[in-house]
CSV table of N, CA, C and O in Angstrom, one decimal:
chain,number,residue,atom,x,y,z
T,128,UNK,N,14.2,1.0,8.3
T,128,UNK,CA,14.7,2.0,7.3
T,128,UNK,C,14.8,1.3,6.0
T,128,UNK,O,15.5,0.2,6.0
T,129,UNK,N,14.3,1.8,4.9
T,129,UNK,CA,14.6,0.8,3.8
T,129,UNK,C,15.7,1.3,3.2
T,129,UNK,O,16.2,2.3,3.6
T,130,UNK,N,16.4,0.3,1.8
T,130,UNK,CA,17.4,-0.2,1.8
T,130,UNK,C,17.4,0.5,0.1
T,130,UNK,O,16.6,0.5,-0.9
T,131,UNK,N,18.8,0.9,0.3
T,131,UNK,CA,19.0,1.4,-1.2
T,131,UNK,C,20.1,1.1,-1.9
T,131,UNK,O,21.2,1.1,-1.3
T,132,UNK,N,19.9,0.8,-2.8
T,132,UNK,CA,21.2,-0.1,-3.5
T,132,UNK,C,21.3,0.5,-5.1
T,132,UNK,O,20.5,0.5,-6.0
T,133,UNK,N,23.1,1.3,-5.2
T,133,UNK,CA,22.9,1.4,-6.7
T,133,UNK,C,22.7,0.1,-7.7
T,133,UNK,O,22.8,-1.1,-7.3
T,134,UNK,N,22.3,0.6,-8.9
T,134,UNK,CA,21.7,-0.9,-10.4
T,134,UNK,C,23.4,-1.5,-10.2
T,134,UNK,O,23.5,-2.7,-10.0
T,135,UNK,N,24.3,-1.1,-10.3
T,135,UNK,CA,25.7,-2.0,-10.4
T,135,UNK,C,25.7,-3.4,-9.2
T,135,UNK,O,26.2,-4.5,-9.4
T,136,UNK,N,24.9,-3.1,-8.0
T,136,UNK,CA,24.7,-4.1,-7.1
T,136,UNK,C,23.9,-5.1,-7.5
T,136,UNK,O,23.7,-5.9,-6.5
T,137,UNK,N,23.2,-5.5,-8.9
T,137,UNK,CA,22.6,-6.5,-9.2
T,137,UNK,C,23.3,-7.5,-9.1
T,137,UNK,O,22.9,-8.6,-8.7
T,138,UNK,N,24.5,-7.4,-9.6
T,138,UNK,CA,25.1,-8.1,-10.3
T,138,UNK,C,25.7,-9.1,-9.1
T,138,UNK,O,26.3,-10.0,-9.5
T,139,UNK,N,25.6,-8.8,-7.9
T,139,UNK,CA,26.0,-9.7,-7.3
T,139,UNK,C,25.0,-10.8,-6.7
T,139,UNK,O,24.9,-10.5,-5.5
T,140,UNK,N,24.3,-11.5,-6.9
T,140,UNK,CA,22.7,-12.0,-7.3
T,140,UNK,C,22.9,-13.0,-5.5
T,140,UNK,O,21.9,-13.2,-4.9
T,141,UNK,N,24.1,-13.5,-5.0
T,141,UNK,CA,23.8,-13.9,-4.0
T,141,UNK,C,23.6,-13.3,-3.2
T,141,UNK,O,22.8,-13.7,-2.3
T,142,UNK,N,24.7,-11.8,-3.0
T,142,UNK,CA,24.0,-10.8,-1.4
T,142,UNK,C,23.4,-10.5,-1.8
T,142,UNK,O,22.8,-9.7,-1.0
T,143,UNK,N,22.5,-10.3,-3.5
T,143,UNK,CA,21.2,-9.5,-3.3
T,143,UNK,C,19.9,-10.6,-2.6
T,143,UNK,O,19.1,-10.2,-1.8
T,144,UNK,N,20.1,-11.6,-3.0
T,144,UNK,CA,18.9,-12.5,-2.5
T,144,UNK,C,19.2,-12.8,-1.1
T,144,UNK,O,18.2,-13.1,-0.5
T,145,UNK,N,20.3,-12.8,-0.2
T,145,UNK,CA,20.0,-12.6,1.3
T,145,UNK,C,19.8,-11.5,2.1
T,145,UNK,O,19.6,-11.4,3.3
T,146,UNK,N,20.0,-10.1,0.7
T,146,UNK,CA,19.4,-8.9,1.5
T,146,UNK,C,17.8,-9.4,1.5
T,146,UNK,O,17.2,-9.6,2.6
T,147,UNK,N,17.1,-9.7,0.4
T,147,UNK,CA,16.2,-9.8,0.6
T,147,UNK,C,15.6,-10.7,1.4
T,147,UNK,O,14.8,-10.2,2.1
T,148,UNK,N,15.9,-11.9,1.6
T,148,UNK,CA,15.3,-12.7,2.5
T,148,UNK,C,16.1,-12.5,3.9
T,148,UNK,O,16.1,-13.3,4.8
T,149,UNK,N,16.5,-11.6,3.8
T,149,UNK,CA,17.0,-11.1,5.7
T,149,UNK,C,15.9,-10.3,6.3
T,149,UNK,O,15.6,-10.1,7.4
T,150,UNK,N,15.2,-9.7,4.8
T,150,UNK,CA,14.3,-8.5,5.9
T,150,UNK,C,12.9,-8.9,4.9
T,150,UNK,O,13.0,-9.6,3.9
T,151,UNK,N,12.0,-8.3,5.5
T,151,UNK,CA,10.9,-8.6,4.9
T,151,UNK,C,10.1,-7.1,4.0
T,151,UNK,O,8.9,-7.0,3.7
T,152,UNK,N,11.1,-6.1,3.5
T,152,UNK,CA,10.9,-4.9,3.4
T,152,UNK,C,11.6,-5.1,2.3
T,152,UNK,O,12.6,-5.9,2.2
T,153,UNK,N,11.0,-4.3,0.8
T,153,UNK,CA,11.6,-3.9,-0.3
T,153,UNK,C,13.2,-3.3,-0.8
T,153,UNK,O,13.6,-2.2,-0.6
T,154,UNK,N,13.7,-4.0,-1.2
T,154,UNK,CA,14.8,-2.7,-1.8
T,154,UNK,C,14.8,-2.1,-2.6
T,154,UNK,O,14.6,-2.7,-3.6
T,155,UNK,N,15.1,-0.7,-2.7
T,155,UNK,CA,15.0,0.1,-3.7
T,155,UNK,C,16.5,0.4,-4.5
T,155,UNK,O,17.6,0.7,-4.0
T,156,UNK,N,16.3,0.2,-5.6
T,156,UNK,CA,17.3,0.7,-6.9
T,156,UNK,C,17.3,1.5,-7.8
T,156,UNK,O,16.5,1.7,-8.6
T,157,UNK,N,18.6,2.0,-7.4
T,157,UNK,CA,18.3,3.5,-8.3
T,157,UNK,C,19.5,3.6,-9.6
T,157,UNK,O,20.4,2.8,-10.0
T,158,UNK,N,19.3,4.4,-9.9
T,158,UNK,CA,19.7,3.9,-11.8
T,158,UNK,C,20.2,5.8,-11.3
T,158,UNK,O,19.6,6.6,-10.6
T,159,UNK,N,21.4,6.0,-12.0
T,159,UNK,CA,22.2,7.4,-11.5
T,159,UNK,C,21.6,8.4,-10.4
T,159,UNK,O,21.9,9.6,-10.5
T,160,UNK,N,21.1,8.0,-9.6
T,160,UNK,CA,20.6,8.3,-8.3
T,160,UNK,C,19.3,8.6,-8.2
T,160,UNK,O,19.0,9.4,-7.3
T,161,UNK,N,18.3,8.0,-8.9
T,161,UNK,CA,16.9,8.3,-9.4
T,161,UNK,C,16.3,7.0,-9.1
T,161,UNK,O,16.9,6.0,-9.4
T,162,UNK,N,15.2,6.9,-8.6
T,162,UNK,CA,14.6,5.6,-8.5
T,162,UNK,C,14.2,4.6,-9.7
T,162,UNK,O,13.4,5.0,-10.5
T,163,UNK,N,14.5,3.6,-9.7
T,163,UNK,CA,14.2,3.1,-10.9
T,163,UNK,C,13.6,1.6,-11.0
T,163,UNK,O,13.0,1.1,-11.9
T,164,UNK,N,14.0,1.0,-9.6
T,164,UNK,CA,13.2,-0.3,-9.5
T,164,UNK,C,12.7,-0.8,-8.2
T,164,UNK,O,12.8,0.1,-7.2
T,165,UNK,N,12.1,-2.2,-7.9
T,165,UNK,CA,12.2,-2.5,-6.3
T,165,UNK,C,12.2,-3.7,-6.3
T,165,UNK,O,11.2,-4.3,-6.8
T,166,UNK,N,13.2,-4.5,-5.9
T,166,UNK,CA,12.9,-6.2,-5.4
T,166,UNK,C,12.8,-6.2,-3.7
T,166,UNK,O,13.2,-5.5,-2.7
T,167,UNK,N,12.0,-7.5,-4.0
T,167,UNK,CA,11.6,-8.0,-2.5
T,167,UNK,C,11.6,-9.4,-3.0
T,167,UNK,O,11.6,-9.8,-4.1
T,168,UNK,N,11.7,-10.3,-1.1
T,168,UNK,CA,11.3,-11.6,-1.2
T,168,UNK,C,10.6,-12.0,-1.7
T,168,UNK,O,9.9,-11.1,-2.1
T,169,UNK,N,10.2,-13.3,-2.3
T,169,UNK,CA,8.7,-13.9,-2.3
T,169,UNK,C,7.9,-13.8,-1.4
T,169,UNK,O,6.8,-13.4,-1.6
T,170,UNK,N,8.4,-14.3,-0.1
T,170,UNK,CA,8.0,-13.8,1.0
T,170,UNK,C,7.0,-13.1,1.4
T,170,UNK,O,5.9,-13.4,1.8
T,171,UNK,N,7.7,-11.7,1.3
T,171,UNK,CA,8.1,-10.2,1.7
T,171,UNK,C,6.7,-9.4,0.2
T,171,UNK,O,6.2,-8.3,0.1
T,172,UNK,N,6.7,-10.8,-0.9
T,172,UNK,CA,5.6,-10.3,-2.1
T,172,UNK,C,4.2,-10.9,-2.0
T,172,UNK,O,3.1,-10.7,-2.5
T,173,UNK,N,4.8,-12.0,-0.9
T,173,UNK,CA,3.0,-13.0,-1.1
T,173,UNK,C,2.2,-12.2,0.3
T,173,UNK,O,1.0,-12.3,0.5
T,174,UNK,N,3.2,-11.7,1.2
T,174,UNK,CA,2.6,-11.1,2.2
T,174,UNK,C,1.6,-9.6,2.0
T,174,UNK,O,0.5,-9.3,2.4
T,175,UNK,N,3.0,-8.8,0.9
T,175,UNK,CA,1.9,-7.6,0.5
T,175,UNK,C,0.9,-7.8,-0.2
T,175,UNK,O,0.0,-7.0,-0.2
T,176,UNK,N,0.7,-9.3,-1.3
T,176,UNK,CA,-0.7,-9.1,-2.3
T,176,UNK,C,-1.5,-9.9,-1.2
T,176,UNK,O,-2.7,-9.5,-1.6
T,177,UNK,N,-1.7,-10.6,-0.3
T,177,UNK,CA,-2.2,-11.0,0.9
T,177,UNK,C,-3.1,-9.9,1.5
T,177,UNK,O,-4.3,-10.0,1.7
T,178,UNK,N,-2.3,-8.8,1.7
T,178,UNK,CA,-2.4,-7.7,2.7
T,178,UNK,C,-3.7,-6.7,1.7
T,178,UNK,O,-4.7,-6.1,2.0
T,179,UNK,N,-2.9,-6.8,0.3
T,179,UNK,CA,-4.0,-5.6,-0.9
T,179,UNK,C,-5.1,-6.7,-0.6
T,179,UNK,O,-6.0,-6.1,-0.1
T,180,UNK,N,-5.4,-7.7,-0.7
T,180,UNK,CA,-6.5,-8.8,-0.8
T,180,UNK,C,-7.5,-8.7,-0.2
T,180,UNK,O,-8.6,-8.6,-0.7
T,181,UNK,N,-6.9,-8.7,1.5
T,181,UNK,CA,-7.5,-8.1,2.5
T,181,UNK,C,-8.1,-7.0,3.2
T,181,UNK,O,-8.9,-6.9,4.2
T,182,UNK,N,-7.3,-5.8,2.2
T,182,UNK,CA,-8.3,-4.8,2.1
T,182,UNK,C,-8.9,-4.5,1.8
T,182,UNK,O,-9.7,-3.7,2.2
T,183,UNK,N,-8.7,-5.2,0.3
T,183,UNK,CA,-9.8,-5.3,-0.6
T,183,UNK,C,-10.9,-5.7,-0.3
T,183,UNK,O,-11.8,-5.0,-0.6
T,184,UNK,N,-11.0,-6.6,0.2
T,184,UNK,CA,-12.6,-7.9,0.5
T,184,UNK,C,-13.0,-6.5,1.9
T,184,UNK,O,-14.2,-6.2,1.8
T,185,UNK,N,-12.2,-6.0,2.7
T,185,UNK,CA,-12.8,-5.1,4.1
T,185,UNK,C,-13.3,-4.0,3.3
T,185,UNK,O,-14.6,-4.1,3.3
T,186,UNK,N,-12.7,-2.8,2.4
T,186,UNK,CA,-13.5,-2.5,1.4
T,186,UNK,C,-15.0,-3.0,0.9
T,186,UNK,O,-16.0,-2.4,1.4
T,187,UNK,N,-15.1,-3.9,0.2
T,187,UNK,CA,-16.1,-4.5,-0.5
T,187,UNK,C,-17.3,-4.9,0.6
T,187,UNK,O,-18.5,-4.8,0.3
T,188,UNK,N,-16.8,-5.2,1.8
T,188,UNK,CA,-17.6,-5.5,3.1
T,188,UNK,C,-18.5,-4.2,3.5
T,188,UNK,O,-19.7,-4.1,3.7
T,189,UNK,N,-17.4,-3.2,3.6
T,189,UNK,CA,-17.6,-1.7,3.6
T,189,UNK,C,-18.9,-1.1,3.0
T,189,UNK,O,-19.9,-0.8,3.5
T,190,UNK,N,-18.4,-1.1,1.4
T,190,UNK,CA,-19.3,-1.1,0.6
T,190,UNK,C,-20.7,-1.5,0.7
T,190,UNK,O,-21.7,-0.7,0.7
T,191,UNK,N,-20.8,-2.6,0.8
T,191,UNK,CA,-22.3,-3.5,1.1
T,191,UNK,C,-23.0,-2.8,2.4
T,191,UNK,O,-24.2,-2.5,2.4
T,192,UNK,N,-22.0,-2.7,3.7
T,192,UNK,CA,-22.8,-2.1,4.9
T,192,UNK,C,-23.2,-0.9,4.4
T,192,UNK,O,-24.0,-0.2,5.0
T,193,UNK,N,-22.6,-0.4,3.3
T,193,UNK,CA,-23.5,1.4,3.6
T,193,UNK,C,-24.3,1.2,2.7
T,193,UNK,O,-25.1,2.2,2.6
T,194,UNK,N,-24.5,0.3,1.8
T,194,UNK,CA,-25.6,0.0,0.7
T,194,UNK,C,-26.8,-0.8,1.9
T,194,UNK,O,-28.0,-1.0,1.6
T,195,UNK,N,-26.4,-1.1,2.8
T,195,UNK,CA,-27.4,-1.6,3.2
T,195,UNK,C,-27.6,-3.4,3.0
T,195,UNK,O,-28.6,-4.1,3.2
T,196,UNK,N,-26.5,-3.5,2.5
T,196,UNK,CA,-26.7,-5.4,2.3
T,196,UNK,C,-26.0,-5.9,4.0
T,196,UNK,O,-24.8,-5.8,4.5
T,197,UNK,N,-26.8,-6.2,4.4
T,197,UNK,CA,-26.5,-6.8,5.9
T,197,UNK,C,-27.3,-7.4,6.4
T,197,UNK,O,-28.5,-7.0,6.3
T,198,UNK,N,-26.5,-8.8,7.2
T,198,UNK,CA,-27.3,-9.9,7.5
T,198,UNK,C,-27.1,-10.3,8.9
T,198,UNK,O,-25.9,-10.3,9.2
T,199,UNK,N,-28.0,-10.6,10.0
T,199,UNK,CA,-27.6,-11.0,10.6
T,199,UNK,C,-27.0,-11.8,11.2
T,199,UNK,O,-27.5,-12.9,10.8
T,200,UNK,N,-26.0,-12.1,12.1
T,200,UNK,CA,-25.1,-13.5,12.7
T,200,UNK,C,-25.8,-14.9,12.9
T,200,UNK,O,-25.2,-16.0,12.7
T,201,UNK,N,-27.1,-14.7,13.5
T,201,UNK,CA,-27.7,-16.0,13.9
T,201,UNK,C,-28.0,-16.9,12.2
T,201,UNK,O,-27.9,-18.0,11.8
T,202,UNK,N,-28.4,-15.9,11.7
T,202,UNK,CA,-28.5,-16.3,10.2
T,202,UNK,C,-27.7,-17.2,9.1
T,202,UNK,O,-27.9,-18.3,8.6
T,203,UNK,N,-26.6,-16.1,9.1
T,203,UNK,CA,-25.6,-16.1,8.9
T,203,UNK,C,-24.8,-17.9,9.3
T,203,UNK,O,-24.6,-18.9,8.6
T,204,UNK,N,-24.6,-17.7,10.6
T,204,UNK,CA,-24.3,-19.2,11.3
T,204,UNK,C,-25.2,-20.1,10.6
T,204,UNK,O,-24.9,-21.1,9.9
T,205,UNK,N,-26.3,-19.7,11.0
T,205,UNK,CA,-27.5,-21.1,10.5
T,205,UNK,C,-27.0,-21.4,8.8
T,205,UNK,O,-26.9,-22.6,8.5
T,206,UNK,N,-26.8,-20.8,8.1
T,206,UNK,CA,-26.6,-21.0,6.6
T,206,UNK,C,-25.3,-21.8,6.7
T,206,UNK,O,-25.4,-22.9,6.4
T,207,UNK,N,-24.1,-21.3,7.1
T,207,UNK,CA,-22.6,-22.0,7.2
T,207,UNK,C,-22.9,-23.6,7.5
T,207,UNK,O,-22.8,-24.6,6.7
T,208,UNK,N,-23.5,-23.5,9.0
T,208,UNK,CA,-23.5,-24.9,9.6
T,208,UNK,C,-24.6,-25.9,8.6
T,208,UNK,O,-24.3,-27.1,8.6
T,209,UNK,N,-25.7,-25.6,7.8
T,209,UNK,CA,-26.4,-26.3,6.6
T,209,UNK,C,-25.2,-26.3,6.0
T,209,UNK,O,-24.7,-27.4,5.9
T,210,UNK,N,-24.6,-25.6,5.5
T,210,UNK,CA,-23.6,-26.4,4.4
T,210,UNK,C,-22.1,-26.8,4.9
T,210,UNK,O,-21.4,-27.5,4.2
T,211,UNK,N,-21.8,-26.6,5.9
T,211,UNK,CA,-20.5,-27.7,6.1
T,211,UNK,C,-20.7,-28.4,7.4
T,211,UNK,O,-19.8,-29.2,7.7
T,212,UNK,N,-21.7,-28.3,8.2
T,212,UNK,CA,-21.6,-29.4,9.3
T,212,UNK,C,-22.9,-29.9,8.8
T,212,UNK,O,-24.0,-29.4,8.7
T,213,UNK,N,-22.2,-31.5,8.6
T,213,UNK,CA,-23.2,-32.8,8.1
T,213,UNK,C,-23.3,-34.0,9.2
T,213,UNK,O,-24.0,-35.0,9.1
């Protein structure tokens, strides 16, 4: 369940930073009961641009198979192993 915190709770900067590194989920802040910001861990931040990254490149992979850019595995392998097994 995520976590809501009025803007006057900034101000206490050390239980805000062990809310956040307690959980791995956003907090949300709201400014007179309206949403208005979100912190997260570093953590809890390098995991979601990780996550957009990786859907991105599955996307892009996507992409190419319906365009038709596809290669086979034996190939594929044969190319890897010429350039990093010497």
């Amino acid at each position: 369940m995520p976590q809501i915190i009025p803007i006057r709770d900034l101000r206490d900067t050390t239980k805000l930073s062990e809310m956040c590194n307690a959980t791995n989920e956003p907090i949300y802040v709201t400014k007179n009961g309206y949403g208005d910001m979100v912190i997260m861990s570093m953590a809890a931040y390098e995991q979601q641009l990780a996550r957009i990254d990786m859907y991105s490149k599955i996307m892009e992979g996507k992409a190419q198979a319906d365009n038709g850019q596809l290669s086979d595995g034996p190939s594929v392998m044969a190319k890897l192993r010429g350039k990093y097994v010497k």
